[in-house]
Structures are given as C-alpha cells and as structure tokens.
Tab-separated table of C-alpha atoms and ligand atoms in Angstrom:
chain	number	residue	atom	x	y	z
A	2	UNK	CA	0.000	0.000	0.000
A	3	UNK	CA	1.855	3.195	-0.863
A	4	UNK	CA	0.007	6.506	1.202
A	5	UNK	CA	-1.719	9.123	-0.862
A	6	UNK	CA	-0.220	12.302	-2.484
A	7	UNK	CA	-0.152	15.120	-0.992
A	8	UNK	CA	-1.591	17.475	-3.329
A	9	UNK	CA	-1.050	21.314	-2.970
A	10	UNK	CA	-4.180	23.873	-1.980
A	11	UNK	CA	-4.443	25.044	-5.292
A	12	UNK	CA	-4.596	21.578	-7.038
A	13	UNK	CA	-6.907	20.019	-5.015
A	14	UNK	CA	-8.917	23.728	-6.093
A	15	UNK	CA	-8.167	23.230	-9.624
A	16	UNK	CA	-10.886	20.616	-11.191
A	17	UNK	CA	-11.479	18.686	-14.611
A	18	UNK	CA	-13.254	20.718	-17.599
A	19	UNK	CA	-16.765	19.763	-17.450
A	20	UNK	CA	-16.676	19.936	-20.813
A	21	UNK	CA	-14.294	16.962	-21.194
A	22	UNK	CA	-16.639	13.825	-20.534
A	23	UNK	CA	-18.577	15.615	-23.131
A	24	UNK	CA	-15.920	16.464	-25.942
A	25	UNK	CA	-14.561	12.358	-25.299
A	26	UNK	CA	-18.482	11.337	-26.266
A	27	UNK	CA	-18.347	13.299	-29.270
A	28	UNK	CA	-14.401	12.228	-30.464
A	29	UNK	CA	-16.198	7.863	-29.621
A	30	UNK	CA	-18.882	8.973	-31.967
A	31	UNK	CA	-18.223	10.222	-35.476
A	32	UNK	CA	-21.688	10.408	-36.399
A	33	UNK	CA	-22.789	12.828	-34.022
A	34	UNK	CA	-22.548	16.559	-35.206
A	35	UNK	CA	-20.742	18.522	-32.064
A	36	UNK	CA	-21.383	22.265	-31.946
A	37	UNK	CA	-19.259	21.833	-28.671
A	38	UNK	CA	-16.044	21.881	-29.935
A	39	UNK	CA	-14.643	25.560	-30.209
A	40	UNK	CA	-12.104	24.358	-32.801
A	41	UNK	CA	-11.686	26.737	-36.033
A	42	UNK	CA	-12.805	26.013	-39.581
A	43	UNK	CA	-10.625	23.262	-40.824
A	44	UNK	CA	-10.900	23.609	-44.406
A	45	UNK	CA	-9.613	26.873	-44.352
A	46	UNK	CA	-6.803	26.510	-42.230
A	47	UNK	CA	-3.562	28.220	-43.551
A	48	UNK	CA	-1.579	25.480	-45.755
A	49	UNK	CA	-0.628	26.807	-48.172
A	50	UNK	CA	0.482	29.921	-46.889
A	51	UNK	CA	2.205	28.269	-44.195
A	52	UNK	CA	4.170	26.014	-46.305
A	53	UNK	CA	5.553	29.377	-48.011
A	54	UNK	CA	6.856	30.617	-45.141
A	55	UNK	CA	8.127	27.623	-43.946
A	56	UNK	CA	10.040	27.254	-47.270
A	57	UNK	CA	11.528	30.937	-46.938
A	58	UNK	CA	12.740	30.052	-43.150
A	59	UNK	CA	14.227	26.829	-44.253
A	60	UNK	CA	15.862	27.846	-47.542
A	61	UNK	CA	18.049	29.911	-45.540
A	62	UNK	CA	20.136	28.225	-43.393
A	63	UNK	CA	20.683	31.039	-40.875
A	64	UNK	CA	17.684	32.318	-40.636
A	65	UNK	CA	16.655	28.678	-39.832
A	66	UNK	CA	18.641	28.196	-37.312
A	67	UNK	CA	17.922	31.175	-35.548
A	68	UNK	CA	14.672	29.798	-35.542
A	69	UNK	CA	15.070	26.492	-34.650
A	70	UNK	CA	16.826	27.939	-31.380
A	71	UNK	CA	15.419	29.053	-28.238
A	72	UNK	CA	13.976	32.375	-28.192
A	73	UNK	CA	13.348	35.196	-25.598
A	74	UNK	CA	11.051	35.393	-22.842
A	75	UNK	CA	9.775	38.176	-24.314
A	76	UNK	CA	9.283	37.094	-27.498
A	77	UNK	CA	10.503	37.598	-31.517
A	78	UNK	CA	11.336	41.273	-31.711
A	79	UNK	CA	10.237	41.187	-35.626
A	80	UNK	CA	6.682	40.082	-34.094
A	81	UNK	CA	6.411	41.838	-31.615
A	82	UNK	CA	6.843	45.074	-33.345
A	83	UNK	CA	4.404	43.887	-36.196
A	84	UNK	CA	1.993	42.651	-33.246
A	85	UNK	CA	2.410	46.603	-31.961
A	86	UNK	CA	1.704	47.874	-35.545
A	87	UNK	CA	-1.108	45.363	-36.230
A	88	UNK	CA	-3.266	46.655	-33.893
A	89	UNK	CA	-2.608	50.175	-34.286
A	90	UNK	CA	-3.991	49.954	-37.722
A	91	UNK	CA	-6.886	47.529	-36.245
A	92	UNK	CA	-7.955	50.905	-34.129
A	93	UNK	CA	-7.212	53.372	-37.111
A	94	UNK	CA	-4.553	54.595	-34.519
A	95	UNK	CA	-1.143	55.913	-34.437
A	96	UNK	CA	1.324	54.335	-32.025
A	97	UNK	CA	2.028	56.794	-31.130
A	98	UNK	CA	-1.248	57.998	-29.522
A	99	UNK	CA	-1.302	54.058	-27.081
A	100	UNK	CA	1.655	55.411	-24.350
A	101	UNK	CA	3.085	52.041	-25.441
A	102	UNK	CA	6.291	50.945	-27.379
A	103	UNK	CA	7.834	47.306	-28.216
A	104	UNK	CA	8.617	46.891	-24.924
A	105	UNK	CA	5.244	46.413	-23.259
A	106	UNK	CA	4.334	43.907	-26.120
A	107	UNK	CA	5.085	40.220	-25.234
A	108	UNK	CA	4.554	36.911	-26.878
A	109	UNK	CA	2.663	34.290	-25.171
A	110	UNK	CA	2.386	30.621	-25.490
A	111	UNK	CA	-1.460	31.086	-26.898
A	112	UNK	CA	-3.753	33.880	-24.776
A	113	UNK	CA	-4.418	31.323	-22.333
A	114	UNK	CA	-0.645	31.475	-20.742
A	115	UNK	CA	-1.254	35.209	-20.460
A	116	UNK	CA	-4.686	34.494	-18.678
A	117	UNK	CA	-2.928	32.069	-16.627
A	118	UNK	CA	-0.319	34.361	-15.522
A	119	UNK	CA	-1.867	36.911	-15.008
A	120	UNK	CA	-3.559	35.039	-12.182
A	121	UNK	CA	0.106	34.538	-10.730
A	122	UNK	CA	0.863	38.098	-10.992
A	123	UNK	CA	-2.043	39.904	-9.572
A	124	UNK	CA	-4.252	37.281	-7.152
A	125	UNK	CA	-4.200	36.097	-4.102
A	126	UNK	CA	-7.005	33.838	-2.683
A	127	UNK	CA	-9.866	36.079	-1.675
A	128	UNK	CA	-9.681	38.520	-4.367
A	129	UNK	CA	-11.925	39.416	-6.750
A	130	UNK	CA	-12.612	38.877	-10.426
A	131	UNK	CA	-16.056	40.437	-12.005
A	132	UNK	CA	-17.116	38.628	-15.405
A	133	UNK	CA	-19.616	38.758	-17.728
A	134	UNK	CA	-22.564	36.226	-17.272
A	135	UNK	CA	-22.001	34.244	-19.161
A	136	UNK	CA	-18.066	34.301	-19.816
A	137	UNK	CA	-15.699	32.176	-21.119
A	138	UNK	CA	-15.917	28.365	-18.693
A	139	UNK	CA	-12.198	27.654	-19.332
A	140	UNK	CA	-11.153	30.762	-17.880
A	141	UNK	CA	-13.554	30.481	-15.185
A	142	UNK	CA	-11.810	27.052	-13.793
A	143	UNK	CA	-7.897	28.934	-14.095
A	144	UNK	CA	-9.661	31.924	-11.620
A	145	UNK	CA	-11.221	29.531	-9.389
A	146	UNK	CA	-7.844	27.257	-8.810
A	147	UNK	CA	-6.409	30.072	-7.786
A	148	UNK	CA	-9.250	30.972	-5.069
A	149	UNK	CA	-10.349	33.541	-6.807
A	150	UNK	CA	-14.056	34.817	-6.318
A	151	UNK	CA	-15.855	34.913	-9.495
A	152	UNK	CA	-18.249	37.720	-9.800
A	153	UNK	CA	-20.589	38.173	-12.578
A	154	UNK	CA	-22.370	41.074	-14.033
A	155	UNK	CA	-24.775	40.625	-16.609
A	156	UNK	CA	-25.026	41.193	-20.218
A	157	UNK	CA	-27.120	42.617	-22.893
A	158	UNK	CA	-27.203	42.960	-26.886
A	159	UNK	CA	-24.652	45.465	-26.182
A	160	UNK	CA	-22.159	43.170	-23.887
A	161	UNK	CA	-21.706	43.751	-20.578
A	162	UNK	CA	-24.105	45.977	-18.594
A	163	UNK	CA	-22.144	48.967	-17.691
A	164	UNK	CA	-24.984	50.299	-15.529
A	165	UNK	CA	-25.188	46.338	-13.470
A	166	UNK	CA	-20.914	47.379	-13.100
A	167	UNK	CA	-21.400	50.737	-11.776
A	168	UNK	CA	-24.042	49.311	-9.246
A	169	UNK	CA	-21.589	46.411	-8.032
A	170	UNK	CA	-18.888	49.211	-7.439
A	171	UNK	CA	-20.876	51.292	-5.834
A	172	UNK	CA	-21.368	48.092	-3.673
A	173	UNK	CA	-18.093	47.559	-3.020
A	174	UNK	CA	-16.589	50.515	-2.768
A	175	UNK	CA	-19.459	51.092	0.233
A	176	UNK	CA	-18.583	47.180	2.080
A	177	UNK	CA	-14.764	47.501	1.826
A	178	UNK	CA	-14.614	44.942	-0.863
A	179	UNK	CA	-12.801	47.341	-3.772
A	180	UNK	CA	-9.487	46.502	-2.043
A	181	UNK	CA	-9.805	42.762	-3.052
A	182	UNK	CA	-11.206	43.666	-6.392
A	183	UNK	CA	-7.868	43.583	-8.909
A	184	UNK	CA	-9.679	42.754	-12.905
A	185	UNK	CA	-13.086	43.086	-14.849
A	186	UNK	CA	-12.656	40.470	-17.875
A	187	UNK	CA	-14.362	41.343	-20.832
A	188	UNK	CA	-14.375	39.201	-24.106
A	189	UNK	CA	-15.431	42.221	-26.244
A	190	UNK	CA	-15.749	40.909	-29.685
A	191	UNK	CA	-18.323	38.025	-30.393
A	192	UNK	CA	-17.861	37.056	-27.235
A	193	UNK	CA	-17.077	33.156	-26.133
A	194	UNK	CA	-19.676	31.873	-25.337
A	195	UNK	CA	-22.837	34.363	-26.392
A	196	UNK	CA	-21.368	36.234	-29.749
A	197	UNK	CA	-21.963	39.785	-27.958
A	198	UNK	CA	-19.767	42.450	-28.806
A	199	UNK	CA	-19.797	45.480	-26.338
A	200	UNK	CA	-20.849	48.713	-27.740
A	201	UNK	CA	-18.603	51.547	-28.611
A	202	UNK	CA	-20.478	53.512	-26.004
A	203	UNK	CA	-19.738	51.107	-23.648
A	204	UNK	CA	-16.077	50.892	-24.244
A	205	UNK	CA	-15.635	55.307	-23.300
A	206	UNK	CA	-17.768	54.118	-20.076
A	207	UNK	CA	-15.948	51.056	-19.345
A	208	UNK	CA	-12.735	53.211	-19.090
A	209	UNK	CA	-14.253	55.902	-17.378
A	210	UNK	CA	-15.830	53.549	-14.737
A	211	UNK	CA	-12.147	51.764	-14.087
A	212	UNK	CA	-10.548	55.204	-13.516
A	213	UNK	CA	-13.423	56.529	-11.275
A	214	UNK	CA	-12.863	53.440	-9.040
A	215	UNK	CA	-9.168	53.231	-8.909
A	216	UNK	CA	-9.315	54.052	-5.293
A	217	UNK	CA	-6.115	52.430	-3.598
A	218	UNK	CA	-5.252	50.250	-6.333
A	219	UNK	CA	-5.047	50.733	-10.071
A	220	UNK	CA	-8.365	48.062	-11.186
A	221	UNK	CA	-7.815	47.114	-14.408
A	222	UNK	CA	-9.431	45.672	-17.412
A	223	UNK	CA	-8.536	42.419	-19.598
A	224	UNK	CA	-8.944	42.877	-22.998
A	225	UNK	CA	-9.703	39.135	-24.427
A	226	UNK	CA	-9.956	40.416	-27.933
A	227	UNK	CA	-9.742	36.412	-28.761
A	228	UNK	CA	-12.290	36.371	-31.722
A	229	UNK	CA	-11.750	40.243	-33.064
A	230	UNK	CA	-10.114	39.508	-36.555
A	231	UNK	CA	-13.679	37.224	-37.130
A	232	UNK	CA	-15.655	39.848	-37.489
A	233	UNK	CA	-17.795	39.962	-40.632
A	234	UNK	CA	-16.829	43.126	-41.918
A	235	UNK	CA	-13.285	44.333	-42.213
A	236	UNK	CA	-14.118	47.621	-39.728
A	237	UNK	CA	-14.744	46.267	-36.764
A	238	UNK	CA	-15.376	48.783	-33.336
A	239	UNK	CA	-11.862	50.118	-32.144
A	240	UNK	CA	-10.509	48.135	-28.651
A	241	UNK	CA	-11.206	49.389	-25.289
A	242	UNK	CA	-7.288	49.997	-24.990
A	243	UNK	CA	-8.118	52.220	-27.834
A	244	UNK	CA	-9.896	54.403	-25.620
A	245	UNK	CA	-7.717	55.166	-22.668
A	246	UNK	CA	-5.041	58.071	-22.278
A	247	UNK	CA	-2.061	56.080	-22.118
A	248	UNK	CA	-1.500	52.895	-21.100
A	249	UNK	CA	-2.441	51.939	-17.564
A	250	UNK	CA	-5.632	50.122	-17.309
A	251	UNK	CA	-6.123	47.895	-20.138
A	252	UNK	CA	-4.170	44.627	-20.375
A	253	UNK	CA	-5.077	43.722	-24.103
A	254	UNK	CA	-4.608	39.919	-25.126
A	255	UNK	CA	-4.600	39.030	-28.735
A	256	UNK	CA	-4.357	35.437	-30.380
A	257	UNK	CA	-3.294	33.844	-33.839
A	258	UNK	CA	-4.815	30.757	-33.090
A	259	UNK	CA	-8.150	32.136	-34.206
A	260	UNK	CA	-7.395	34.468	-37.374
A	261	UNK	CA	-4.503	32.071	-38.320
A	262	UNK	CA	-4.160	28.616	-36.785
A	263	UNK	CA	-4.460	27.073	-33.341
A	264	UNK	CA	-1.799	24.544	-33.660
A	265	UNK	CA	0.817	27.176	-33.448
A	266	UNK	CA	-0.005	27.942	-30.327
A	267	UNK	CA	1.096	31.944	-29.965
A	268	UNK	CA	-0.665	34.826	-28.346
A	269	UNK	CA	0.214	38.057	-27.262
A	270	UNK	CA	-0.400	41.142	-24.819
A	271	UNK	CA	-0.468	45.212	-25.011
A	272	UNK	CA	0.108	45.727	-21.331
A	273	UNK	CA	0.885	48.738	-18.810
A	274	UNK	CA	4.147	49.160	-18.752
A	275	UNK	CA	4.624	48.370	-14.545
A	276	UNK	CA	2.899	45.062	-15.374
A	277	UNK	CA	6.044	44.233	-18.299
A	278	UNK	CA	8.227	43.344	-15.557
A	279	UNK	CA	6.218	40.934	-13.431
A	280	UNK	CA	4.580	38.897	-16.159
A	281	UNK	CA	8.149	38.313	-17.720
A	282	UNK	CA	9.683	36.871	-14.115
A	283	UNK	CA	6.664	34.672	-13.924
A	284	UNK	CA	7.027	34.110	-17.824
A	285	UNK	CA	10.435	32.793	-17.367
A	286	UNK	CA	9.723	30.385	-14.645
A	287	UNK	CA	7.035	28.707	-17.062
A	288	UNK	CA	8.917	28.290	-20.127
A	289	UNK	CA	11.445	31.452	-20.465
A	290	UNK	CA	9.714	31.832	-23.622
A	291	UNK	CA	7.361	30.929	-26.281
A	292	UNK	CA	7.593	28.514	-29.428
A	293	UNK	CA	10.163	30.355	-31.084
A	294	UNK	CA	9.587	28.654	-34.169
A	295	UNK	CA	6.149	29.358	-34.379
A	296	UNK	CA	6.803	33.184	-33.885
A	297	UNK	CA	8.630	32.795	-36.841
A	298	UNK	CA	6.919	31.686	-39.066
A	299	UNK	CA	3.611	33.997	-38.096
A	300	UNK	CA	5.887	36.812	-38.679
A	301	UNK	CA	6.847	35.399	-41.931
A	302	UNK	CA	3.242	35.329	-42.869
A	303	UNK	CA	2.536	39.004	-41.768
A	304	UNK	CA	5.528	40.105	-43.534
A	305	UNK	CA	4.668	38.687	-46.844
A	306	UNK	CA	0.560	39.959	-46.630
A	307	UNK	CA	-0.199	36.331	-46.527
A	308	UNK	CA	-1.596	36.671	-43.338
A	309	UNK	CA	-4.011	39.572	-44.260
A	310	UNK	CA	-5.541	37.761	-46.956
A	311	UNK	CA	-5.826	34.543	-45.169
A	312	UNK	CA	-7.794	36.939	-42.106
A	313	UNK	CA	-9.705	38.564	-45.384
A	314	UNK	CA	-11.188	34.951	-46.497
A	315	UNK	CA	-12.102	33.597	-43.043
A	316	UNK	CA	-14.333	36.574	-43.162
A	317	UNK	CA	-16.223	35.159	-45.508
A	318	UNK	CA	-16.047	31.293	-44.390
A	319	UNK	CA	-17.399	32.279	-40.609
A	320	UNK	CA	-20.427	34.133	-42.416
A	321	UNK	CA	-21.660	31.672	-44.426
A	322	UNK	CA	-21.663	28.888	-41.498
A	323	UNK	CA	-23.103	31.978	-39.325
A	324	UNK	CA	-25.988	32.584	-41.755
A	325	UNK	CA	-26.394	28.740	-42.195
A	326	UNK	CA	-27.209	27.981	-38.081
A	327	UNK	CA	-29.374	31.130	-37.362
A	328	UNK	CA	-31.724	30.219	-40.632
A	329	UNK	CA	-31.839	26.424	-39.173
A	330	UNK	CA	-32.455	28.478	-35.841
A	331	UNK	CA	-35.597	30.204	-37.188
A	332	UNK	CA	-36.648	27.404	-39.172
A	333	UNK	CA	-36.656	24.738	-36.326
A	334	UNK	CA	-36.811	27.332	-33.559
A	335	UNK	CA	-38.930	29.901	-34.757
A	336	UNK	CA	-42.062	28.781	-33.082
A	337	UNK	CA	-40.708	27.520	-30.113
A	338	UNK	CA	-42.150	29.609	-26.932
A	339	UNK	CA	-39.483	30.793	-25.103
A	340	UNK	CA	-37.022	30.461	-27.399
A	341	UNK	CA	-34.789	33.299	-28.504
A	342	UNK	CA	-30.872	33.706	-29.572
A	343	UNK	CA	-28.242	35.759	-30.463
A	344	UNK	CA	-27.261	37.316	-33.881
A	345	UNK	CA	-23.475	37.364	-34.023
A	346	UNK	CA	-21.668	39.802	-36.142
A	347	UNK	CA	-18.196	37.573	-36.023
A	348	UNK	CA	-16.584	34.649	-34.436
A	349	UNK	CA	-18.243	31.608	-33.741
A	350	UNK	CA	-20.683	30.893	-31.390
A	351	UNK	CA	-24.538	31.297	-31.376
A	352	UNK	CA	-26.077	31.350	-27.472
A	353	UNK	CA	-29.722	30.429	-27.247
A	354	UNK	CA	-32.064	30.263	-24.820
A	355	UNK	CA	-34.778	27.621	-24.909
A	356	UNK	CA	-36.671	29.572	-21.429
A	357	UNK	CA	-37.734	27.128	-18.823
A	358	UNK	CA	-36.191	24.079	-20.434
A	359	UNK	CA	-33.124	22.136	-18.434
A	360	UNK	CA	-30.427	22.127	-20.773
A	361	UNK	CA	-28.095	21.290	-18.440
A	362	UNK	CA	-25.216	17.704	-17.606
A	363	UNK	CA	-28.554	16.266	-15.437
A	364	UNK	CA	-31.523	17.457	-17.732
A	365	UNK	CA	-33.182	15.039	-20.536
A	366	UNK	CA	-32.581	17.520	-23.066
A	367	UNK	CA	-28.629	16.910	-23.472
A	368	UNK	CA	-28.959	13.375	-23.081
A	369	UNK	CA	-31.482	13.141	-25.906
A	370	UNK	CA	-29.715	15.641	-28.070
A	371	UNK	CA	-26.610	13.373	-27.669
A	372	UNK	CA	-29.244	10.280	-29.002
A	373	UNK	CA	-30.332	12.235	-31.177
A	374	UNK	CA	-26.909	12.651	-32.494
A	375	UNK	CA	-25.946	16.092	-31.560
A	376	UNK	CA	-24.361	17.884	-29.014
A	377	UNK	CA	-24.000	21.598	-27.179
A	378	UNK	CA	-22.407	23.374	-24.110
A	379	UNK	CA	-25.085	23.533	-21.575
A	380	UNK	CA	-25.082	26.746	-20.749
A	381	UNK	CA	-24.501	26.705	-16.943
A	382	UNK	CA	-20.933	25.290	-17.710
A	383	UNK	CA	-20.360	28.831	-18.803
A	384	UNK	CA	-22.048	30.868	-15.761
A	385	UNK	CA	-20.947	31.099	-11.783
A	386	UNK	CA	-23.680	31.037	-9.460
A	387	UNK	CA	-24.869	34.535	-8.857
A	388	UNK	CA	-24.090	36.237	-5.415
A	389	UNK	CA	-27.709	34.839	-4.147
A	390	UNK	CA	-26.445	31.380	-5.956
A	391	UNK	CA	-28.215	31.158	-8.604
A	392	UNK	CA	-26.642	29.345	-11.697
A	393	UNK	CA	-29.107	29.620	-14.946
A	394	UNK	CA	-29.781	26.469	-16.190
A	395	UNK	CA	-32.028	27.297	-19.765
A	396	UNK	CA	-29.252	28.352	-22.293
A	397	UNK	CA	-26.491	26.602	-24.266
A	398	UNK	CA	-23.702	27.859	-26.473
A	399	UNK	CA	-23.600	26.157	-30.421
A	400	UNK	CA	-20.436	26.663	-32.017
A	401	UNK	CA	-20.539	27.295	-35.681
A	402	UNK	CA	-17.262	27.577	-36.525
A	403	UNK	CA	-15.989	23.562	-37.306
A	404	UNK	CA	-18.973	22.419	-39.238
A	405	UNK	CA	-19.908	22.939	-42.718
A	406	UNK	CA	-23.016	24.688	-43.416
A	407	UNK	CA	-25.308	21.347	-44.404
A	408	UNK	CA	-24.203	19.815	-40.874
A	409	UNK	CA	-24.623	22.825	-38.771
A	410	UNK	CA	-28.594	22.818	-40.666
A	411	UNK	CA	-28.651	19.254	-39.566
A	412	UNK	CA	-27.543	19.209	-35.602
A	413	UNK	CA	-30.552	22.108	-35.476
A	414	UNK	CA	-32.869	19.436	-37.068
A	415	UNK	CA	-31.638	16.972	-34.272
A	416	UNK	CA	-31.875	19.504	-31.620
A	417	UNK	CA	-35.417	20.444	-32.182
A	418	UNK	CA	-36.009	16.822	-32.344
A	419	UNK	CA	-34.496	16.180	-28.782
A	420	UNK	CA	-36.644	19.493	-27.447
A	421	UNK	CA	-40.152	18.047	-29.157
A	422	UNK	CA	-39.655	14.229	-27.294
A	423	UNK	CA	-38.863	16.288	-24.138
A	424	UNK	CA	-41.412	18.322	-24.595
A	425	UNK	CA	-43.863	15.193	-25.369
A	426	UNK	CA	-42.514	13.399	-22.871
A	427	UNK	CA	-43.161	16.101	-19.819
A	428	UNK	CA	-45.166	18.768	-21.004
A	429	UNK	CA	-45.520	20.408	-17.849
A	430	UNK	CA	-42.080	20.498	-17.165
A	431	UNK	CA	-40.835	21.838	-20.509
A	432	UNK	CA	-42.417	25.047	-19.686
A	433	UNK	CA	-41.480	25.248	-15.709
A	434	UNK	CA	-38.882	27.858	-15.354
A	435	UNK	CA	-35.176	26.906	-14.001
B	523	PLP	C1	-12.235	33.800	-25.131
B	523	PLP	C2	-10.976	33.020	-25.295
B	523	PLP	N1	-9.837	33.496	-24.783
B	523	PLP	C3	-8.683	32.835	-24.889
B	523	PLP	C4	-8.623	31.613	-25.533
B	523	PLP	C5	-7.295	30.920	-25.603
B	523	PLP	O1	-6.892	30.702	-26.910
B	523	PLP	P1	-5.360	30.472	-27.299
B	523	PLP	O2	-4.609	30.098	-26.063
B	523	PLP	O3	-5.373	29.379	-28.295
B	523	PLP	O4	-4.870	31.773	-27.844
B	523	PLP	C6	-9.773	31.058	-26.081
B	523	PLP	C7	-9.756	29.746	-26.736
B	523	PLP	O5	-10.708	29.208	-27.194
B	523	PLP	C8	-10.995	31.785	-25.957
B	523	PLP	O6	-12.139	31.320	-26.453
C-alpha cells in the first residue's frame, strides 16, 4: 500500500473541464454533429500559406537556425513590433497615440498562458474577479484554482451591462470589498460563449468607470480580444485599450490561433508598462519563452501579406456557417415559446435560450440531443452562481465555426427533435422555469 499524495491547496482547487466527458463522447462517436467543440474552420486553415513561409525560413540556413533555437522570454522582436503595428492599424490609430512601445508587447504561449499568468501576478485567494454572465468556462476554472471569487455582471445585446458594473462598485466601494477587487474580464468581440460584442459607447464608459474606481489600487481591465479579426466586416469597433489616455488600465490579449491557426499555439499582450516586468519573471519560470519557431513563421506570414488575406477569407467562411445555423435556428426554432438567440456579427458561437427548459449535464434535453446525435455546451458550464447562488440552467452555447453549413442545418434538425420528445414526454415540465 503506498500513502496518498499530498496534493497542494491550489490543485486540489483546480478541477477537470466539465466539458471533457462531453468532448470524449463526441471524439467515440463520429456520427454525431458537435457544436461543442470551439475548434476553427478546418478547411480553411492556412496550408498553403504556411508552407511558403516555412520554405523561406528553411531555404536559408541562418535564418533557420535562428529559428530552430530558443527564443526570448519576451518574445521575436520582428513580431512583436508587427503585433504593436497590427493593432494600431486595427484601431485606425497611431502608435504613437497608445503610451506604449515594443517593450510592453510580449509573446505568449497562446492567450491562455497570459490568462494564466496573469492570475500569478495579480491574485491572491480572496480577491476578486467580475465577469460577464455568461463568460468564457475555461477561464472560469484557471480563476477559481487560484481561489479567486468569481463575480458576474450581466449582459445585454450590447455586452456587458455597464450600468449592473457601476451598481456592483458602488457596492463595493461602500462594504470595503474594492481593495480585493484587482480585474473586470471582458471578451469584447463576439464574445465566447454568447457572440456579444460590447458597444462603442460602452467601451468610453468602461474606461471611465475603471478610472473613477481606482481608489487604492489601479483596477484594471482584460482585454480578451480572442475572436476580433472574425468579425464579418473588415471595420470592426476600435478596442477598449483604444480608448484610454495612455496605457495603464487595459491589459489587451490578442491570439493567432483564431485568425490564423491554433496549432501554433502563440498569443500576445499590449500591457501597462509596470505590469512588463512581473509577467516576464513569472514568464520565465514557465517556459522562459514561447515557441520560437512558431513566432517565426507567423511573422513570416505578416511580412509577406499572406496573413491579411488569409484573415480577409475567413471573413467570408465564418459568415456563411453563421448565416447557415441562425436560418436552421428560425426554421426549427422559430415557433418555439421561449425560445430566442443571439445574432453574431463575427466569431463563432450562437447562445440560445430555450426559457424554462433544463439544458443542463442532469436534464433530458442533453442526453437526448446526444441520441439524437448532436451535441451543445449547456449553458450553466459557462455561468458562476450569482451572489444569491443562482446558476441559470435554460441556455447553451452552439459553435458554428468547425462544421460545414449542411451539418450545422442538420444538428438544429436533431436539436429540435431532442426538445419536441422532451417536450412530449413532460409537457408540464418543458415550460417550468429553471
Ligand atoms: C475567449 C478566449 N480566450 C482565450 C482563448 C485561448 O486561446 P489560445 O490560447 O489558443 O490563444 C480562447 C480559446 O478558445 C478563448 O475562447
């Protein structure tokens, strides 16, 4: 008999995805559509422009062995610099008007190190995170490991409620909790997991509302602009970090796994300058820098306009799978009492709300969906209970973004299947609220 681990605090804290038992059903079953999966659009991943790069960084052989060596913590000065420029002319800015230079750009391994650090950096247990309800369930699980408490503000069509934020201050500012409050996430563009964006209005108020609260501490605001270069049309709204005098509130986290491709893993972050420092130590303790390689071959693509035009056709791709689910939506849900979803204008998900129905891990509806032969993200794996506790328990995200159009029609067929032999099989509970 050998004695049991002794685990640390913060892993015993830190639990599975509850999204994994789920994503394994859908990998043992190829004939079930998942719109669980947040993968990209496979068809249209980057081959062909990524083989040209990768033929210009091994044709030369010093330029491939700089690559093929370790890197900074920091990152690829070449990228980083474009990464500064890039989204500069994303906000129709100069870069002169962000307070920022090369410096405060770094390269991460994907956005989710920088999420992950940034937990390291700025939390201890006890202090608090506000979200939007719903936000994104894998960040949720990195906050929570590190005892953080979760608290959510809700959204509308026009992302996060500034008024609901204000309120909460106000709140906190009165019980002594501001002290413990350190970051308001915000997933601004087509939002994982509703497709909101916030409003331009919103993003002037956002920044007002950080500065007016900045009591003893700086608060300050994460930027997850992970699904920004999906937007349907080229001019998108300018970032939050847009909007602020300088550069001391915003951390702003950008990713090419979305716009570009996943599978080489790189990310990066516009951050205040005081925060450069910190992240970097706690940077170099996790790897002392990102796929070097990979940064290399991105910049290659940005350098030769490659990139642009691959961002330029994903426009398109994302649009027609878009149009394809909310038509299947209004077909199949368009008479359904109660139900009602969101009209994204980029990225990839579609959040609906089927009112009063359980579409939750212990309600019929995802089991029968899964006979059925599709499946979704219930929609409570993406909420925290409320400060009363309440965790909603009608809603469920459908990602768009990995099936073609005729299969994304299909898994809607399926799902209003599953919701009419619920509803036939219970009638009065169909309709009872959650
Ligand atoms: C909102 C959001 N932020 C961050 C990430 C992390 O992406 P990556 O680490 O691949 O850049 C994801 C991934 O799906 C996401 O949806």
């Amino acid at each position: 008999m050998h004695p049991p681990l002794a685990l640390s605090a913060k892993a015993a804290r830190t639990t599975e995805q509850p999204i994994s038992y789920f994503m394994k059903q859908a990998l043992e079953n190829p004939d079930l559509i998942s719109l669980a999966a947040g993968l990209v659009d496979r068809e249209s991943l980057p081959v062909a422009e990524a083989r040209e790069a990768l033929g210009g960084i091994m044709n030369q052989p010093d330029i491939a062995k700089a690559a093929l060596q370790y890197g900074t913590t920091e990152g690829l000065p070449a990228l980083r610099e474009r990464v500064w420029h890039h989204v500069a002319r994303l906000d129709g800015k100069s870069l002169a008007a962000y307070g920022l230079d090369t410096s405060d750009v770094v390269i991460t391994t994907g956005s989710q190190q920088l999420l992950y650090l940034l937990n390291e950096i700025l939390f201890d247990p006890g202090d608090i995170v506000v979200t939007e309800a719903p936000s994104y369930f894998v960040h949720h699980s990195v906050l929570t490991s590190h005892g953080v408490r979760v608290v959510p503000v809700p959204m509308d069509e026009q992302g996060l409620r500034i008024d609901a934020l204000e309120a909460l201050l106000e709140r906190f500012a009165k019980s002594g909790e501001l002290k413990r409050l350190k970051l308001i996430y915000n997933c601004d563009y087509y939002q994982n997991p509703s497709g909101l964006t916030l409003s331009l209005s919103r993003r002037r108020e956002l920044i007002e509302l950080v500065k007016r609260f900045s009591h003893e501490h700086r608060l300050l605001i994460l930027e997850d602009a992970a699904y920004r270069e999906l937007g349907f049309e080229p001019r998108g709204l300018p970032s939050i970090k847009s909007f602020e005098e300088g550069s001391y509130h915003v951390i702003y986290a950008g990713t090419f796994s979305k716009p570009c491709a996943p599978g080489l893993k790189t990310g990066y972050a516009l951050l205040p300058r005081d925060l450069v420092a910190p992240l970097l130590r706690a940077k170099g303790g996790h790897d002392f820098g990102s796929n070097n390689f990979s940064q290399c071959l991105i910049e290659r693509m940005m350098a030769d306009g490659a990139y642009d035009r691959h961002v330029a056709e994903l426009r398109g791709v994302y649009r027609a799978k878009c149009d394809a689910i909310l038509t299947a939506l209004e077909e199949e849900f368009g008479d359904w009492p109660g139900a009602s979803w969101t009209r994204p204008e980029g990225g990839m998900f579609v959040w609906l709300t089927l009112a009063g129905v359980d579409t939750g891990p212990n309600g019929k509806l995802l089991s029968t969906a899964l006979d059925e032969g599709m499946l979704y993200v219930p929609g409570e794996f993406c909420h925290m209970p409320d400060e009363a506790g309440f965790l909603r328990r009608d809603e469920m995200r459908l990602c768009y973004g990995v099936e073609p159009p005729e299969r994304l029609r299909e898994a809607v067929r399926r799902l209003r299947r599953a919701a009419d032999s619920i509803a036939r099989a219970s009638p009065k509970k169909a309709s009872l609220a959650v």
